[in-house]
mmCIF file of C-alpha atoms in Angstrom:
data_model
loop_
_atom_site.group_PDB
_atom_site.id
_atom_site.type_symbol
_atom_site.label_atom_id
_atom_site.label_comp_id
_atom_site.label_asym_id
_atom_site.label_seq_id
_atom_site.Cartn_x
_atom_site.Cartn_y
_atom_site.Cartn_z
ATOM 1 C CA MET A 1 160.611 78.575 49.699
ATOM 2 C CA GLY A 2 162.024 82.180 49.910
ATOM 3 C CA ARG A 3 165.248 83.093 49.482
ATOM 4 C CA GLN A 4 165.814 84.009 53.027
ATOM 5 C CA GLU A 5 164.466 81.003 54.085
ATOM 6 C CA SER A 6 166.706 78.760 52.009
ATOM 7 C CA GLN A 7 169.693 80.750 53.613
ATOM 8 C CA GLU A 8 168.506 80.050 56.958
ATOM 9 C CA TYR A 9 168.212 76.448 56.371
ATOM 10 C CA LYS A 10 171.837 76.225 54.943
ATOM 11 C CA GLU A 11 172.847 78.080 57.711
ATOM 12 C CA ARG A 12 171.654 75.931 60.090
ATOM 13 C CA LEU A 13 172.965 72.590 58.156
ATOM 14 C CA LYS A 14 175.964 74.167 58.365
ATOM 15 C CA GLU A 15 175.620 74.462 62.260
ATOM 16 C CA MET A 16 174.563 70.983 62.355
ATOM 17 C CA THR A 17 177.272 69.467 60.661
ATOM 18 C CA GLY A 18 179.832 71.459 62.910
ATOM 19 C CA VAL A 19 178.341 69.696 66.137
ATOM 20 C CA LEU A 20 178.633 66.128 64.763
ATOM 21 C CA ARG A 21 181.889 66.784 63.302
ATOM 22 C CA LYS A 22 183.059 68.380 66.770
ATOM 23 C CA HIS A 23 181.937 65.518 68.579
ATOM 24 C CA ASN A 24 184.036 63.066 66.476
ATOM 25 C CA ILE A 25 180.571 61.201 65.291
ATOM 26 C CA THR A 26 182.487 58.831 63.254
ATOM 27 C CA ARG A 27 184.326 56.881 66.529
ATOM 28 C CA GLY A 28 180.923 56.056 68.036
ATOM 29 C CA VAL A 29 178.324 57.480 70.251
ATOM 30 C CA SER A 30 177.988 56.744 74.015
ATOM 31 C CA PRO A 31 175.638 57.576 76.157
ATOM 32 C CA GLU A 32 176.962 60.896 77.685
ATOM 33 C CA LYS A 33 178.299 61.976 74.121
ATOM 34 C CA LEU A 34 174.914 61.155 72.691
ATOM 35 C CA ARG A 35 173.419 63.941 75.098
ATOM 36 C CA LEU A 36 176.181 66.256 74.531
ATOM 37 C CA ILE A 37 175.483 66.038 70.903
ATOM 38 C CA LEU A 38 171.348 66.636 71.301
ATOM 39 C CA GLU A 39 172.294 69.867 73.433
ATOM 40 C CA ASP A 40 174.247 71.409 71.369
ATOM 41 C CA LEU A 41 171.615 70.617 68.491
ATOM 42 C CA GLY A 42 169.149 72.649 70.481
ATOM 43 C CA PRO A 43 165.767 72.971 71.924
ATOM 44 C CA THR A 44 164.137 70.457 68.978
ATOM 45 C CA PHE A 45 166.875 67.864 69.365
ATOM 46 C CA ILE A 46 166.725 68.057 73.231
ATOM 47 C CA LYS A 47 162.887 67.596 73.337
ATOM 48 C CA LEU A 48 163.487 64.573 70.636
ATOM 49 C CA GLY A 49 165.767 63.357 73.663
ATOM 50 C CA GLN A 50 163.395 63.570 76.272
ATOM 51 C CA ILE A 51 161.016 61.678 74.326
ATOM 52 C CA MET A 52 163.548 58.913 73.940
ATOM 53 C CA SER A 53 164.625 58.510 77.297
ATOM 54 C CA MET A 54 161.038 57.409 78.003
ATOM 55 C CA HIS A 55 161.581 54.395 75.394
ATOM 56 C CA SER A 56 163.640 51.763 77.142
ATOM 57 C CA ASP A 57 162.133 49.490 74.827
ATOM 58 C CA ILE A 58 164.147 50.979 71.823
ATOM 59 C CA LEU A 59 167.257 52.613 73.606
ATOM 60 C CA PRO A 60 169.557 50.425 76.408
ATOM 61 C CA LYS A 61 168.975 51.458 79.671
ATOM 62 C CA ARG A 62 172.309 53.401 80.012
ATOM 63 C CA TYR A 63 171.204 55.853 77.263
ATOM 64 C CA CYS A 64 167.712 56.425 78.456
ATOM 65 C CA ASP A 65 169.224 57.074 81.965
ATOM 66 C CA GLU A 66 171.534 59.662 80.650
ATOM 67 C CA LEU A 67 168.985 61.245 78.483
ATOM 68 C CA MET A 68 166.914 61.588 81.760
ATOM 69 C CA ARG A 69 169.210 64.579 82.274
ATOM 70 C CA LEU A 70 167.991 66.446 79.113
ATOM 71 C CA ARG A 71 164.549 66.943 80.825
ATOM 72 C CA SER A 72 166.040 69.613 83.763
ATOM 73 C CA GLU A 73 169.897 69.816 83.426
ATOM 74 C CA VAL A 74 169.960 71.660 80.024
ATOM 75 C CA ALA A 75 172.707 74.429 79.521
ATOM 76 C CA PRO A 76 170.465 77.557 80.803
ATOM 77 C CA MET A 77 169.841 81.115 79.445
ATOM 78 C CA SER A 78 172.148 83.894 80.570
ATOM 79 C CA PHE A 79 170.561 86.483 83.356
ATOM 80 C CA SER A 80 170.668 89.051 80.967
ATOM 81 C CA GLU A 81 168.637 86.903 78.528
ATOM 82 C CA VAL A 82 166.378 86.113 81.248
ATOM 83 C CA GLU A 83 165.914 89.915 82.000
ATOM 84 C CA GLU A 84 165.238 90.483 78.486
ATOM 85 C CA VAL A 85 162.131 88.036 78.259
ATOM 86 C CA LEU A 86 160.706 89.666 81.866
ATOM 87 C CA ARG A 87 161.277 93.215 80.393
ATOM 88 C CA GLU A 88 159.313 91.782 77.105
ATOM 89 C CA ALA A 89 156.738 90.440 78.958
ATOM 90 C CA TYR A 90 155.961 92.773 81.729
ATOM 91 C CA GLY A 91 156.647 96.085 79.654
ATOM 92 C CA CYS A 92 158.986 96.910 82.476
ATOM 93 C CA PRO A 93 162.390 96.400 84.643
ATOM 94 C CA TRP A 94 161.580 92.969 86.377
ATOM 95 C CA LYS A 95 162.545 94.784 89.734
ATOM 96 C CA GLU A 96 158.650 96.560 89.537
ATOM 97 C CA ILE A 97 157.349 93.065 89.957
ATOM 98 C CA PHE A 98 159.310 91.214 91.924
ATOM 99 C CA LYS A 99 161.955 92.218 94.834
ATOM 100 C CA LYS A 100 164.703 89.506 94.058
ATOM 101 C CA ILE A 101 165.273 86.654 91.469
ATOM 102 C CA GLU A 102 167.889 84.330 92.216
ATOM 103 C CA GLU A 103 170.086 84.295 89.136
ATOM 104 C CA LEU A 104 171.288 80.405 89.259
ATOM 105 C CA PRO A 105 167.784 78.649 88.156
ATOM 106 C CA LEU A 106 166.398 75.804 90.039
ATOM 107 C CA GLY A 107 166.222 74.144 86.381
ATOM 108 C CA SER A 108 166.651 74.326 82.715
ATOM 109 C CA ALA A 109 164.918 72.793 80.355
ATOM 110 C CA SER A 110 164.633 72.880 76.331
ATOM 111 C CA ILE A 111 161.939 75.669 76.506
ATOM 112 C CA ALA A 112 162.099 77.306 79.506
ATOM 113 C CA GLN A 113 164.051 77.335 82.594
ATOM 114 C CA VAL A 114 162.654 78.552 86.405
ATOM 115 C CA HIS A 115 164.072 80.255 89.030
ATOM 116 C CA LYS A 116 163.231 80.892 92.804
ATOM 117 C CA ALA A 117 161.938 84.544 93.316
ATOM 118 C CA VAL A 118 160.359 87.044 95.886
ATOM 119 C CA LEU A 119 157.159 89.321 94.913
ATOM 120 C CA ARG A 120 157.355 92.672 95.720
ATOM 121 C CA ASP A 121 154.748 91.959 98.820
ATOM 122 C CA GLY A 122 157.229 89.038 100.111
ATOM 123 C CA GLU A 123 155.638 85.950 98.527
ATOM 124 C CA GLU A 124 158.266 83.214 97.725
ATOM 125 C CA VAL A 125 157.460 82.225 94.429
ATOM 126 C CA VAL A 126 158.881 80.136 91.066
ATOM 127 C CA VAL A 127 159.499 82.105 87.685
ATOM 128 C CA LYS A 128 159.056 80.084 84.233
ATOM 129 C CA ILE A 129 160.853 82.100 81.713
ATOM 130 C CA GLN A 130 160.655 80.821 77.900
ATOM 131 C CA ARG A 131 163.880 80.513 75.866
ATOM 132 C CA LYS A 132 164.000 83.688 73.546
ATOM 133 C CA GLY A 133 162.964 83.205 69.851
ATOM 134 C CA ILE A 134 162.564 79.338 70.840
ATOM 135 C CA TYR A 135 159.395 79.103 68.626
ATOM 136 C CA ASP A 136 161.266 80.233 65.479
ATOM 137 C CA LYS A 137 164.092 78.001 66.470
ATOM 138 C CA MET A 138 161.849 74.553 66.584
ATOM 139 C CA ALA A 139 159.691 75.688 63.436
ATOM 140 C CA ARG A 140 162.792 75.758 61.495
ATOM 141 C CA ASP A 141 164.257 72.250 62.905
ATOM 142 C CA ILE A 142 161.209 70.938 62.871
ATOM 143 C CA GLY A 143 161.369 71.940 58.767
ATOM 144 C CA LEU A 144 164.523 70.344 58.066
ATOM 145 C CA LEU A 145 164.036 67.182 60.041
ATOM 146 C CA HIS A 146 160.819 67.102 57.537
ATOM 147 C CA LYS A 147 162.988 67.148 54.758
ATOM 148 C CA ALA A 148 165.380 64.972 56.189
ATOM 149 C CA VAL A 149 162.769 62.235 56.705
ATOM 150 C CA LYS A 150 161.717 62.458 52.944
ATOM 151 C CA LEU A 151 165.406 61.084 52.152
ATOM 152 C CA VAL A 152 165.842 58.600 54.555
ATOM 153 C CA PRO A 153 165.685 54.990 52.372
ATOM 154 C CA PRO A 154 162.385 52.829 53.177
ATOM 155 C CA ILE A 155 164.270 50.628 56.032
ATOM 156 C CA SER A 156 162.235 48.623 58.435
ATOM 157 C CA ILE A 157 161.985 51.216 60.942
ATOM 158 C CA LYS A 158 160.830 53.770 58.583
ATOM 159 C CA GLU A 159 158.073 51.166 57.402
ATOM 160 C CA THR A 160 157.200 50.699 61.108
ATOM 161 C CA VAL A 161 156.949 54.557 62.424
ATOM 162 C CA ASP A 162 155.945 57.325 60.601
ATOM 163 C CA PHE A 163 158.346 59.849 61.328
ATOM 164 C CA SER A 164 156.558 62.853 59.536
ATOM 165 C CA MET A 165 153.567 61.854 61.860
ATOM 166 C CA VAL A 166 155.918 62.300 64.713
ATOM 167 C CA LEU A 167 157.232 65.308 64.180
ATOM 168 C CA ASP A 168 153.976 66.643 63.426
ATOM 169 C CA GLU A 169 152.331 65.607 66.783
ATOM 170 C CA LEU A 170 156.040 67.113 68.507
ATOM 171 C CA TRP A 171 155.234 70.491 67.237
ATOM 172 C CA VAL A 172 151.843 70.212 68.180
ATOM 173 C CA VAL A 173 152.527 69.602 71.761
ATOM 174 C CA THR A 174 155.280 71.662 71.761
ATOM 175 C CA GLN A 175 153.315 74.535 70.795
ATOM 176 C CA GLU A 176 151.022 74.422 73.651
ATOM 177 C CA GLU A 177 154.130 74.166 75.959
ATOM 178 C CA MET A 178 154.839 77.455 74.726
ATOM 179 C CA ASN A 179 152.065 79.295 75.214
ATOM 180 C CA PHE A 180 151.907 79.617 79.062
ATOM 181 C CA LEU A 181 148.412 81.085 79.215
ATOM 182 C CA THR A 182 148.012 77.651 78.365
ATOM 183 C CA GLU A 183 149.649 76.051 81.399
ATOM 184 C CA ALA A 184 148.183 78.267 83.696
ATOM 185 C CA ALA A 185 144.567 77.286 82.695
ATOM 186 C CA ASN A 186 145.608 73.450 82.935
ATOM 187 C CA MET A 187 146.879 74.287 86.495
ATOM 188 C CA GLU A 188 143.628 75.852 87.132
ATOM 189 C CA GLU A 189 141.642 73.307 86.109
ATOM 190 C CA PHE A 190 143.857 70.470 87.633
ATOM 191 C CA ALA A 191 143.459 71.822 91.073
ATOM 192 C CA ARG A 192 140.232 72.335 90.414
ATOM 193 C CA ARG A 193 139.521 68.497 89.692
ATOM 194 C CA ASN A 194 141.488 67.609 92.538
ATOM 195 C CA LYS A 195 140.664 69.709 95.303
ATOM 196 C CA ASP A 196 138.634 67.046 97.047
ATOM 197 C CA ILE A 197 141.935 64.860 97.182
ATOM 198 C CA ALA A 198 143.664 65.480 100.828
ATOM 199 C CA PHE A 199 147.099 64.240 99.641
ATOM 200 C CA VAL A 200 147.368 66.089 96.263
ATOM 201 C CA ARG A 201 148.513 69.425 96.004
ATOM 202 C CA THR A 202 149.059 71.697 92.863
ATOM 203 C CA PRO A 203 150.845 75.331 93.193
ATOM 204 C CA ILE A 204 149.149 78.431 93.571
ATOM 205 C CA LEU A 205 148.948 79.962 90.371
ATOM 206 C CA TYR A 206 149.764 84.098 90.447
ATOM 207 C CA LYS A 207 147.645 84.892 87.119
ATOM 208 C CA GLU A 208 148.254 88.302 87.458
ATOM 209 C CA HIS A 209 151.761 87.926 86.737
ATOM 210 C CA THR A 210 151.647 85.434 83.961
ATOM 211 C CA THR A 211 151.971 85.845 80.372
ATOM 212 C CA HIS A 212 152.269 84.053 77.046
ATOM 213 C CA HIS A 213 155.861 83.551 78.053
ATOM 214 C CA VAL A 214 156.440 84.099 81.770
ATOM 215 C CA LEU A 215 154.588 82.086 84.416
ATOM 216 C CA VAL A 216 154.448 82.777 88.216
ATOM 217 C CA MET A 217 153.579 80.294 90.670
ATOM 218 C CA GLU A 218 153.753 79.741 94.558
ATOM 219 C CA TYR A 219 157.114 77.883 95.696
ATOM 220 C CA ILE A 220 156.940 74.526 97.091
ATOM 221 C CA ASP A 221 160.134 73.166 98.645
ATOM 222 C CA GLY A 222 159.806 69.405 98.746
ATOM 223 C CA TYR A 223 161.560 66.286 97.707
ATOM 224 C CA PRO A 224 161.419 64.709 94.213
ATOM 225 C CA ILE A 225 159.230 61.918 94.253
ATOM 226 C CA ASP A 226 162.016 59.386 93.322
ATOM 227 C CA ASP A 227 164.461 60.575 96.186
ATOM 228 C CA LYS A 228 163.903 57.587 98.061
ATOM 229 C CA ILE A 229 166.758 58.144 100.700
ATOM 230 C CA SER A 230 165.220 61.467 101.866
ATOM 231 C CA LEU A 231 161.561 60.527 101.999
ATOM 232 C CA GLN A 232 162.734 57.517 104.134
ATOM 233 C CA GLU A 233 164.928 59.660 106.295
ATOM 234 C CA ASN A 234 161.860 62.039 106.845
ATOM 235 C CA GLY A 235 159.234 59.579 107.854
ATOM 236 C CA TYR A 236 157.753 58.815 105.075
ATOM 237 C CA ASP A 237 156.340 55.213 103.951
ATOM 238 C CA LEU A 238 157.606 54.850 99.856
ATOM 239 C CA HIS A 239 154.643 52.142 99.586
ATOM 240 C CA GLU A 240 152.114 54.555 100.454
ATOM 241 C CA ILE A 241 153.699 57.417 98.299
ATOM 242 C CA GLY A 242 153.260 54.482 95.256
ATOM 243 C CA THR A 243 149.600 53.581 96.196
ATOM 244 C CA LYS A 244 148.429 56.982 96.408
ATOM 245 C CA LEU A 245 150.218 58.246 93.130
ATOM 246 C CA ILE A 246 148.963 55.319 91.040
ATOM 247 C CA ASP A 247 145.377 55.988 92.666
ATOM 248 C CA ASN A 248 145.661 59.664 91.739
ATOM 249 C CA TYR A 249 146.421 58.839 88.144
ATOM 250 C CA ILE A 250 144.435 56.488 87.693
ATOM 251 C CA LYS A 251 141.375 58.789 88.765
ATOM 252 C CA GLN A 252 142.913 61.630 86.438
ATOM 253 C CA VAL A 253 142.856 59.367 83.489
ATOM 254 C CA MET A 254 139.688 57.304 83.984
ATOM 255 C CA GLU A 255 137.558 59.950 86.203
ATOM 256 C CA ASP A 256 138.372 63.137 84.781
ATOM 257 C CA GLY A 257 139.747 62.376 81.236
ATOM 258 C CA PHE A 258 142.570 65.100 82.053
ATOM 259 C CA PHE A 259 145.590 64.056 83.373
ATOM 260 C CA HIS A 260 149.432 64.722 83.480
ATOM 261 C CA ALA A 261 151.035 64.028 80.255
ATOM 262 C CA ASP A 262 154.782 64.363 81.618
ATOM 263 C CA PRO A 263 154.905 62.873 85.141
ATOM 264 C CA HIS A 264 158.819 62.014 84.978
ATOM 265 C CA PRO A 265 160.573 62.688 88.915
ATOM 266 C CA GLY A 266 161.199 66.631 88.029
ATOM 267 C CA ASN A 267 157.502 67.085 87.685
ATOM 268 C CA VAL A 268 156.113 65.238 91.285
ATOM 269 C CA CYS A 269 157.438 65.718 94.571
ATOM 270 C CA VAL A 270 156.357 65.032 97.984
ATOM 271 C CA SER A 271 155.898 67.941 100.295
ATOM 272 C CA ASP A 272 154.333 68.354 103.765
ATOM 273 C CA GLY A 273 152.535 64.993 103.123
ATOM 274 C CA LYS A 274 151.525 65.535 100.007
ATOM 275 C CA ILE A 275 151.822 64.930 96.254
ATOM 276 C CA VAL A 276 152.409 67.670 94.539
ATOM 277 C CA TRP A 277 152.038 67.879 90.709
ATOM 278 C CA ILE A 278 154.063 70.555 89.103
ATOM 279 C CA ASP A 279 154.453 71.724 85.026
ATOM 280 C CA MET A 280 151.231 71.219 83.457
ATOM 281 C CA GLY A 281 152.787 72.235 80.139
ATOM 282 C CA MET A 282 151.874 68.849 78.635
ATOM 283 C CA MET A 283 148.151 67.355 79.353
ATOM 284 C CA GLY A 284 146.277 64.892 78.196
ATOM 285 C CA ARG A 285 142.782 64.608 77.578
ATOM 286 C CA LEU A 286 140.199 61.526 76.875
ATOM 287 C CA SER A 287 136.659 61.493 75.676
ATOM 288 C CA GLU A 288 134.329 59.703 77.836
ATOM 289 C CA ARG A 289 134.333 57.133 74.972
ATOM 290 C CA ASP A 290 137.957 56.639 75.353
ATOM 291 C CA ARG A 291 137.520 56.208 78.969
ATOM 292 C CA GLU A 292 134.625 53.331 78.182
ATOM 293 C CA LEU A 293 137.156 51.540 75.896
ATOM 294 C CA ILE A 294 139.918 51.661 77.940
ATOM 295 C CA GLY A 295 138.194 50.461 81.055
ATOM 296 C CA ASP A 296 136.986 47.466 78.501
ATOM 297 C CA ALA A 297 140.078 46.738 77.665
ATOM 298 C CA ILE A 298 141.680 46.610 81.535
ATOM 299 C CA GLN A 299 138.395 44.594 82.238
ATOM 300 C CA GLY A 300 139.277 42.183 79.336
ATOM 301 C CA ILE A 301 142.609 41.789 80.543
ATOM 302 C CA ALA A 302 141.707 40.868 84.055
#
């Protein structure tokens, strides 16, 4: 390890210790305190919190519910930072591409945030903008966590969970999410595979305005898939939505072998009678052999 890298690690460790001290961790950790600690520790820990939120088998439900907020309620970048990322991506001021960008984001997560905008031709779009310097920050934190894992004593949980493997997988998945050109290709493939499904829709991609760090797609106004009250008030049948959602997801996994790997309520909405899948940063793939084995397992259980 170089001297500069070693110094960066020391500074980061000091930051992390400061965060834990600030939240007085010795007095216990409530669900809200855990979320605030992860937010203050930064993107890598927010990502880990998102993963933890899906594990009610490990964490109590009230902790999982609180950590779910990390998916779309993370403190956003300032608009000046947003403008800087856009300038670097396009090589010109954003006003040459967009007529308007709303300064208040629609949502803000660990890697990026999204803003409603209007293109010069008047089309309403959503702009997904990657956080500045996110790659270097997460690479450093993953390195620190790898070092910390080696220091964990061999207690039962460490024997059953390979934390180093979990961190490696987290880094691989996160790097894929950081490449918006990969996400753009995923959107096109997903739209192609589901074009004949009448009740499924994917936002139109504006490829000409999409770069490694900025993704532009059609703005679709819809109801979150878990907003039961709004859906019922607008005449939707919740049983029908649930059935169609499961049918389509089974098709994605079993027929296509290409499926949405992050199907939380922030990434699925209902608009104009259709289920809309958004945010294709995390997609799963299964080989034909994988699908055969899953089919055999389901048949065996039945």
